[in-house]
Amino acid sequence: MFWKILLLTLFGGILASNEESYVEELLISRLPSDHHLAQFRFIITSRSLELGPNYELFPRVLGQLLQAHGIQELEYIATQGVWHSDHYGPPPQPASSTGAFLSAKFDGPSNTVDDRWLSVVNSLNGAFCASLLSMVPAETYKQKNERKGDYPKAKKLFSRAGTLPREALCTENLTPWRKLLPCKQNGLISLLNPHKLYGSLFHSMGFHIHPECKDNSCWYRLELSAIVLFDVPISENRRLDWSLKSFFDRPISGVCNAATRSTVLVHQHEEQADSDKPADVITINGQQFAVYPTEQILGEKTEGNIFVRYTKSVDLHKKNPPRALSISSTLGGKDTFSGLLLTTIKNNENEKHTVVYEQVLPWWVRFHYHTKQVLCHDSKQEIVKPYVANRVFSGAIDRKRPAYIQMEIELPANSKCIVSYNFERAFLRMAEYPPDANHGLYIPAATITLMKRISTGLPEDSRCTERLGNSSECEPRAKQMVFSNVLLVPMPVPDFSMPFNVICLVGTAVSLCFGAVHPFSTRILVPINEKLPGQSIWRTIFRGILLVLMAGACYMEYNNISLNALRREIEKLLSFQF
Amino acid sequence: MTGSGRLPILEKILNKAPHIALIAYVGAIYWAFTIFRPEMCEHTRISEHALMGGVVNEKFDQEGVYAEVLHGLQNKKDKREFLLDRLTNYGVYAYEQRWKTTVGVLNASGVNVWGTTRGFRGPSAESILLIVNQNDAQATALLVALAGYFRSQLHWSRDIFFLLSDGGVLGVEAFLNAFHLTSSKSLAFDALQERGDYLLATLSFKTNVGQKSNEMELYLNQLNGALPNLDYVNTIVRISGLGRFRMPTVLYDLRDSNKGQDIPWWIIPARALFTQAFVSVEDLHSLSAKYGTSGVMLGLPLKTQSSVRKSAKLIEATVRSLNNMLERFHQSFFIYVLADEDNFVSIAFFMPILGGVIAPLLIFAYREWVYSIEALEIPSIIWVVHSIGILTWTASSHFFGDEQALVPGDETPWIILLGTLLIPLALFWKVPPTAISSLRFVLLLEAALAFGLVSLVNFGLALLTALPSVPLLILFTRPQNDRPRYRQGFRLMFSFLTHPLALYIFWNVYVSPMLMMEGLDAANLQLFDVVYPIKKIVSSNLLVGCNLFPLLTVVAIPIWNLLVSLSLPVDSIGSGS
Amino acid sequence: MLRRRGTRNTGHEEQSELETTYYADAEGPNLTETLQSENETDEIYDATQTFGGPYSFFGRNCSYIAIAILCRVAAVLLFHNFLISQPEWTSPLVSIKNLRDGVILERESLTSAAGNLIRMLPSVIFFFNKVIDVSSFPLLIIFHIFFDIVTAYLLSKAAFKIQGDSTVAQIVAKCFLLNPLAIGSCACLNLTTFHNALLATVVYFFAQGSAMLSSFFLGLATVSQMFPVTLIASIWIQFSDWKQIIKSIIGFTAGVSLYLGINYVLSGNTWGFASNIYGFMVNYEDLKPNCGLFWYFYSQVFEHFRTFYEYVFLANSFLYVLPLTLALRSDPVLHLTLSLLLLVTLSPYPTLGDAAIYMALLPLQQRHFKSLRYSLLIACTITTCVCLMPIMWHMWVVSGSGNANFYFAVTLIYNVAQLYILLDLLMAYFRAEVTEVIPEEITEGTNFVLH
Amino acid sequence: MRWCWLILAISTVEGILQTGLQLKIDEFFESPGHTNNWAVLVCTSRFWFNYRHVANVLSLYHSIKRLGIPDSNIIMMLAEDIPCNSRNPKPGTVFNAPGGVNLYGSDVEVDYRGNEVTVENFIRVLTGRHHESTSRSRRLLSDHQSNVLVYLTGHGGDSFLKFQDAQELTNVDLGYAIQTMFEDNRYHEMFVIVDTCRSESMYEYINSPRVLSTSSSLTHEESYSYDIDHEIGVFVIDRYTHFTLDFMNQNVKALNSSASLKDYLDSCPLAQCLSTVGVRRDTYPKDPAKVRVTDFFGSARILHYIQEDIVFDDAWLVEPVTYQL
């Protein structure tokens, strides 16, 4: 009954796509590992591909950015924490590994692309209080494996992408992100409470803009998404029951009037005992979801809060079935010079999967190409060489670009595949080390992109939930990617207090060489039988001065007088003025 | 530029060589006795501010779990199953790791239990490892309790790994190998089910030996003389000294009731040097150094409820300050000698000792070079003994490394090895009389170089071997052309006794009791027990990669051979002089 | 008393010091003979230039060749993995790892996209791809041992030609065959052996008196290493009349253009490899430690001075051609030896193996050994440094108990010691010159002063 | 009815008196010559155990925001991500006292953070020389009528301030940067506060006119931290900042507060700071006693009519750079 009305408004929102529209939804689901996952999605569609000059819903900041730099597609995701795919299963989309991920596709002339990329990074840096500048150029690569967006006309697009594993995600990033929305206080956004987000197991936040076409009218689709993963309760009472309050410790406040649809979807779990009555229950890809429109949640009965109770409390001993597909990377080796980078991809399904494996290695990882290995242990623990196709490789160039490796691997059923390289660290110049040099540098995570989707029990693509009601199958357009973890590489460091000494020492050695050769070529050797003439007075004076200086130095060292103190004394003496 | 004239100072040294050598040697010993006095040496300080030891409130309150697990361990049949079950129950991902040895010297196997809790808010790219021995029930129970407790905290920026090692140090070796994705010649083991990344530090603990209820024992000697970072040690000492713990630190379980309260000051440094030199594996922590991480072992009082809580909090505080640190341990000292728990001697002070001790070698070598070398002539015996040394080393490590090599109880291979090491090859190799002085020269230089090099990685070993062998080297290389035969004979006989193994036994049998530690006891050494030390050396080399054996075969024994050949009666090799 | 003893001993001292440098360079069971040989050479010392009988390399040193091969095989089997993990033994330009990378990339035809993974000449990669399979271990071992023996052969032939004395030639051969540095770099399976062979060829034809050929091979060496170009000076001293010089110029250009041409063609008509190799050398891109002088310098130097120092040190490595030429115009062999020494010391990515070649040529200067002053010191220093390098590396990189300065100190001292060989030899040479001119002036207490 | 009259009369009299008092106060203070306020707040130290430096900056940030300086006019540099540091037991928060209030609400705008807090960037901000596409929020867009407040905290030494434990900002650099600002007319008056050890040395070379500088300690002194929070396990604030902020919160409640800079400079006596507060007056014409604190710490909308026309030389003002496509 109710959802019919909803549906009308909704289709209004979708079909009349030459109007700017805004849809917000929150999807709460329980993972096989009993963690709870909350996905926020805020979708804004523009009127057409010509943005501005006056913006209603579509954020002006991004609009101008797109227009100014000739960007067709732009994606930015910042993530805190690691998605352990071998425990949680494949991540919801769009996701990224720890840190920040930024990718853009430019049209227009190719010669200005790099400048524009730098300019984009710079602007986003300011707009999102981020620190992305180190991405250019050393961490920037050309993606060979793009997510598909449909474009008005076949344009030649230039892709640039970069990842910064070290990039932090915090409140100051959330605030500008929140400012992109039509409703900054009311609606689902009011749930995003920093303290809960940054205390969670995994939290990612970002946006993705790409053009979309339907019967020769095109528009930009901006999808802002935030993902929060909550830990299982391991305290005394291990109840999994939740309510919006318990997750975000605040209820939904107010309804966003700009939104054509604003709903909370709750994934129906078999252990679910009771909950607030949903307005509707829909089925997507065989999964059941309870639908709660925001207006209803704000009703006096629930007061902006909905709850779910389960029959059982969490059982940590429960042997969950192994996750369908997982990937994780490890760093091997005992010393801080050479090492082994090993990525393990597990396919626990009974059918073989073809995945595209991608790895970006910064230039300071001098990996040995001939040690690249791809091996699989199949279900019978025998080692087999998997079928590997379309290799893409571009080697690193020092300080200019990272190495980029991509290959299509066919994972046998129930197998564990291992991709490994041996590498050596490059020795950096002193200025190139980060401020905390002894902490080390980070290698971006390896990713695999699935050729054939596997079900995560979640509608990865918000388009699926758009067509609420008609419980048809829905094939998401976004590719399914699984991320491994980023790796910390402890680097061999020089002694940072040495430059002057080293310059002097090496200079001395070289001058020793010169001093050996030069006099022999300019002077002649004469034998002298009488006593050698005593050394000249000047030399004595010179040595005297040296002696005095050294004595002075010792004295200052002894009553630790700094050079500046000395300088002040001298200036006082000379009443020196600057 | 002057012509070829020697510096006057060198002239002086040459003329007074014996005196100067003696002065240097004695001076060095005197120096040692000066700087190792606690009142003389530097007070330890923490140079890594980020550690901030003991600033946090420790909140450990899981004695209940401790008691439960302890009870379970005493009653349950399948302990491993039980441990796994408990760990999983507290939300720790727990697994098993099976390992077995693949060498002839030892046939052992075990099953480690290990778990991890991820520092989920960070990139989870660094780890801290806590280790206990499975058969130490109390420590195990404490570790499980801690694991559960740590899992419920959210301020970890590093993954914390918990290892319940089965089979002591070999279990640890297996785990660390799997952790670092390295392979071991001596062990076969399962790969870890979960990734483990850069290891910052390891902290092992056990129930304390000296059954004191308030003392914390501190063990820090690692393989091949490596030591943990001094900051790490200090932090623990500081924390345990805090008002709320008040646990006096005890080094090398000395200052113990049944060993007498008051011990002379030199015991601790001497013990430090001795263990560094000869005790290749002290305990669970000893292998961390192989993997470039600092490891420390605590002996904790786990008798009473309160002491358990205190110990747990002590560990919590330590792990918290490890967690605080952003970078790895890089400041402070890795090369030091603890004179006492809050006093240490830094390399700048103790290196001169070795300098003084090996100075005589250099002086005499130079003297040789200037005065008595007609023309430098390297007798081929040098190459022969060294290559034979290398052969013995490689061959025996291949043989004993092979799984089916040894029949249990059969001592013959050992005796053969011992024999090869004991044979004075010098007897079968002719040294031309003209080459004797060159041989002397090279021998002295080589010995000096060897001591110098070893001292950089294992100061204790270098010093303790140099102390006795330098005088011997000097004495047994003295020219003896004009000596009566019988004295030459004596000298030959005595030169046999200077065999490195003899020195080793001398240290371990007679000196170690002086340092209040149990070596091999001389009383009931059977004839076949002579192979015991060589067994020990070889197996520790094969199992955990202790480098005593290669040093012995490739350096020490050749030097001994040359020594013998130098003390052969001269006319027996028919020199005309 | 003292004085007398001194005088009595000077004689011994000469010979002993002479032998020491042998000891430092060739630690082989060889010195009993060298002693006798020494005594002979002392007799025939004045008649150095008179040529002895014919000299068959293999006939005279078969036993040492056998030992050398044995040592090398043993070293490869026992220490290969250890040595290639040590920075002082390899460099990106010669290491077997980079070679393998290059070959594999070549086979997967990814060379164009390789970025700066490859630091090898296309011809080298082609050779190890098609002719000798880089993945077959025994083949590589044979290849490298073969080249070492060729080097030894050429060097000792050259020595014989120069000194006309078979024993010296023998010593030279031994110095190379049994030199631990040569053995080690062979055990690493570095391309160093190949480079050494090239230089040895240059020396050989240099001695044989063929300006054309030696310059030709110098051309090849220049293309593969760039810095050997300085050796052209010694060739021009040796063959100082114009016809010869023109010949040598022709030979040199022929060698360079030929080899460059081959590489150009093999790399698919591009000069890409040039920037990857010569650019790499010139502006010192890889700061990985090595036994050279500059790695730590360039990681520490302030950014705004970097380019300046790059050019200064580049100039510096070519600087010595002129003064040395002026100073040693009458002794091309010494000039050659010293240029080789400077080549090793001042080049950006030296390996320990490079030093073997000039060390092998040192015995040719035996007449100067009596007046060397630091021979003992230098010998001990070099030995100690070579032993210390792995330990310092371990302390810095593996156990973390030391820092970079330790390793830097050792490499620095090692190089200074090498430079002292140069200094000492020069001094000795000029003393000898003076002694020849005015023998009556020279007594025991004579001081020599540069004026 | 009469009462009303009476009340009215009283109130008017009251009002007159009030205004009279106000006028008196206004006379007492010298008239501020500025129209807008800017602030550059820098925490230069990295690592979790330097929590307190971030707390310092944030405390100041909040009190100047309270007095009306908008985020757009505040350039904040934080070298370490403290609030969301995984070591922080209270995620997304920063406290400057045990059980205090959270300084890291959702309205904090950090302009430079992490590795981008470098000496270079700091100098660029002061002198206004940026990459063309640097966004407004990261620029100091002050003019000849702005009062600029510069606050530096971190670990310092004699004549330098450590940035991130890796670089050093020397007092000479600082002096030159400010001199450049003066020459470019980038400030009307400037107030430089340095809260580090030996911080007096930092303003030794600031000789540009109309700059008042103060420091938490003299050249030979260390300056100390104040409070420790055992729950978080760190020192949470430095003494100097703590006491000066106390003063701000007690005595400078609103923009029209009559607290003078002198009061501010005296607000941390030796007894409490354990270090002597250094002040440098010779480059500052006015008498601090006659200058309102709010001239630097607050932003009053003061209007001046200007005759001469101002030339903006900043390229970005037109529009973000567009590329010909």
JSON list of C-alpha atoms in Angstrom, two decimals, chain A residues 300-372:
[
{"chain": "A", "resi": 300, "resn": "GLU", "atom": "CA", "xyz": [6.21, 8.99, 17.23]},
{"chain": "A", "resi": 301, "resn": "LYS", "atom": "CA", "xyz": [6.38, 5.23, 17.81]},
{"chain": "A", "resi": 302, "resn": "THR", "atom": "CA", "xyz": [10.04, 4.85, 16.91]},
{"chain": "A", "resi": 303, "resn": "GLU", "atom": "CA", "xyz": [11.32, 8.42, 17.25]},
{"chain": "A", "resi": 304, "resn": "GLY", "atom": "CA", "xyz": [14.04, 8.10, 14.69]},
{"chain": "A", "resi": 305, "resn": "ASN", "atom": "CA", "xyz": [15.30, 4.81, 15.96]},
{"chain": "A", "resi": 306, "resn": "ILE", "atom": "CA", "xyz": [14.63, 1.27, 14.76]},
{"chain": "A", "resi": 307, "resn": "PHE", "atom": "CA", "xyz": [15.76, -1.94, 16.38]},
{"chain": "A", "resi": 308, "resn": "VAL", "atom": "CA", "xyz": [16.29, -5.59, 15.51]},
{"chain": "A", "resi": 309, "resn": "ARG", "atom": "CA", "xyz": [16.43, -8.50, 17.95]},
{"chain": "A", "resi": 310, "resn": "TYR", "atom": "CA", "xyz": [17.87, -11.88, 17.19]},
{"chain": "A", "resi": 311, "resn": "THR", "atom": "CA", "xyz": [16.96, -15.25, 18.63]},
{"chain": "A", "resi": 312, "resn": "LYS", "atom": "CA", "xyz": [20.53, -16.29, 19.43]},
{"chain": "A", "resi": 313, "resn": "SER", "atom": "CA", "xyz": [23.43, -14.38, 20.87]},
{"chain": "A", "resi": 314, "resn": "VAL", "atom": "CA", "xyz": [26.73, -14.46, 19.02]},
{"chain": "A", "resi": 315, "resn": "ASP", "atom": "CA", "xyz": [28.55, -17.78, 18.97]},
{"chain": "A", "resi": 316, "resn": "LEU", "atom": "CA", "xyz": [32.25, -17.28, 18.31]},
{"chain": "A", "resi": 317, "resn": "HIS", "atom": "CA", "xyz": [32.91, -21.02, 18.08]},
{"chain": "A", "resi": 318, "resn": "LYS", "atom": "CA", "xyz": [30.55, -21.37, 15.17]},
{"chain": "A", "resi": 319, "resn": "LYS", "atom": "CA", "xyz": [32.53, -22.73, 12.26]},
{"chain": "A", "resi": 320, "resn": "ASN", "atom": "CA", "xyz": [31.48, -20.35, 9.52]},
{"chain": "A", "resi": 321, "resn": "PRO", "atom": "CA", "xyz": [31.89, -21.61, 5.97]},
{"chain": "A", "resi": 322, "resn": "PRO", "atom": "CA", "xyz": [35.12, -20.14, 4.54]},
{"chain": "A", "resi": 323, "resn": "ARG", "atom": "CA", "xyz": [34.55, -16.90, 2.66]},
{"chain": "A", "resi": 324, "resn": "ALA", "atom": "CA", "xyz": [33.99, -17.31, -1.05]},
{"chain": "A", "resi": 325, "resn": "LEU", "atom": "CA", "xyz": [37.03, -15.39, -2.23]},
{"chain": "A", "resi": 326, "resn": "SER", "atom": "CA", "xyz": [39.75, -13.72, -0.22]},
{"chain": "A", "resi": 327, "resn": "ILE", "atom": "CA", "xyz": [43.10, -12.07, -0.76]},
{"chain": "A", "resi": 328, "resn": "SER", "atom": "CA", "xyz": [45.86, -11.03, 1.59]},
{"chain": "A", "resi": 329, "resn": "SER", "atom": "CA", "xyz": [49.47, -9.94, 1.19]},
{"chain": "A", "resi": 330, "resn": "THR", "atom": "CA", "xyz": [52.50, -10.54, 3.35]},
{"chain": "A", "resi": 331, "resn": "LEU", "atom": "CA", "xyz": [56.04, -9.25, 3.41]},
{"chain": "A", "resi": 332, "resn": "GLY", "atom": "CA", "xyz": [58.79, -11.80, 3.93]},
{"chain": "A", "resi": 333, "resn": "GLY", "atom": "CA", "xyz": [62.45, -11.64, 4.73]},
{"chain": "A", "resi": 334, "resn": "LYS", "atom": "CA", "xyz": [64.67, -11.02, 7.71]},
{"chain": "A", "resi": 335, "resn": "ASP", "atom": "CA", "xyz": [66.64, -7.93, 6.76]},
{"chain": "A", "resi": 336, "resn": "THR", "atom": "CA", "xyz": [65.71, -4.42, 5.74]},
{"chain": "A", "resi": 337, "resn": "PHE", "atom": "CA", "xyz": [67.27, -4.70, 2.31]},
{"chain": "A", "resi": 338, "resn": "SER", "atom": "CA", "xyz": [65.88, -7.62, 0.36]},
{"chain": "A", "resi": 339, "resn": "GLY", "atom": "CA", "xyz": [62.46, -9.07, 0.76]},
{"chain": "A", "resi": 340, "resn": "LEU", "atom": "CA", "xyz": [59.67, -11.23, -0.58]},
{"chain": "A", "resi": 341, "resn": "LEU", "atom": "CA", "xyz": [56.23, -9.89, -1.43]},
{"chain": "A", "resi": 342, "resn": "LEU", "atom": "CA", "xyz": [53.67, -12.67, -1.32]},
{"chain": "A", "resi": 343, "resn": "THR", "atom": "CA", "xyz": [49.98, -12.36, -2.13]},
{"chain": "A", "resi": 344, "resn": "THR", "atom": "CA", "xyz": [47.62, -15.22, -1.31]},
{"chain": "A", "resi": 345, "resn": "ILE", "atom": "CA", "xyz": [44.33, -15.51, -3.20]},
{"chain": "A", "resi": 346, "resn": "LYS", "atom": "CA", "xyz": [41.92, -18.15, -1.88]},
{"chain": "A", "resi": 347, "resn": "ASN", "atom": "CA", "xyz": [39.04, -19.35, -3.98]},
{"chain": "A", "resi": 348, "resn": "ASN", "atom": "CA", "xyz": [36.79, -21.48, -1.76]},
{"chain": "A", "resi": 349, "resn": "GLU", "atom": "CA", "xyz": [34.02, -21.92, -4.27]},
{"chain": "A", "resi": 350, "resn": "ASN", "atom": "CA", "xyz": [33.42, -25.12, -6.16]},
{"chain": "A", "resi": 351, "resn": "GLU", "atom": "CA", "xyz": [33.84, -23.44, -9.52]},
{"chain": "A", "resi": 352, "resn": "LYS", "atom": "CA", "xyz": [36.89, -21.83, -11.03]},
{"chain": "A", "resi": 353, "resn": "HIS", "atom": "CA", "xyz": [37.04, -18.05, -11.10]},
{"chain": "A", "resi": 354, "resn": "THR", "atom": "CA", "xyz": [38.87, -15.74, -13.44]},
{"chain": "A", "resi": 355, "resn": "VAL", "atom": "CA", "xyz": [40.15, -12.66, -11.69]},
{"chain": "A", "resi": 356, "resn": "VAL", "atom": "CA", "xyz": [42.21, -9.70, -12.81]},
{"chain": "A", "resi": 357, "resn": "TYR", "atom": "CA", "xyz": [45.11, -9.24, -10.44]},
{"chain": "A", "resi": 358, "resn": "GLU", "atom": "CA", "xyz": [46.52, -5.73, -10.09]},
{"chain": "A", "resi": 359, "resn": "GLN", "atom": "CA", "xyz": [49.53, -4.60, -8.11]},
{"chain": "A", "resi": 360, "resn": "VAL", "atom": "CA", "xyz": [51.15, -1.18, -7.98]},
{"chain": "A", "resi": 361, "resn": "LEU", "atom": "CA", "xyz": [54.71, -1.17, -6.69]},
{"chain": "A", "resi": 362, "resn": "PRO", "atom": "CA", "xyz": [56.32, 2.19, -5.89]},
{"chain": "A", "resi": 363, "resn": "TRP", "atom": "CA", "xyz": [59.63, 2.87, -7.61]},
{"chain": "A", "resi": 364, "resn": "TRP", "atom": "CA", "xyz": [61.65, 2.28, -4.44]},
{"chain": "A", "resi": 365, "resn": "VAL", "atom": "CA", "xyz": [60.60, -1.35, -4.51]},
{"chain": "A", "resi": 366, "resn": "ARG", "atom": "CA", "xyz": [63.16, -2.71, -6.96]},
{"chain": "A", "resi": 367, "resn": "PHE", "atom": "CA", "xyz": [61.51, -6.05, -7.53]},
{"chain": "A", "resi": 368, "resn": "HIS", "atom": "CA", "xyz": [63.17, -8.71, -9.63]},
{"chain": "A", "resi": 369, "resn": "TYR", "atom": "CA", "xyz": [60.93, -9.52, -12.52]},
{"chain": "A", "resi": 370, "resn": "HIS", "atom": "CA", "xyz": [62.45, -12.94, -13.03]},
{"chain": "A", "resi": 371, "resn": "THR", "atom": "CA", "xyz": [61.32, -14.01, -9.56]},
{"chain": "A", "resi": 372, "resn": "LYS", "atom": "CA", "xyz": [57.66, -13.34, -10.36]}
]
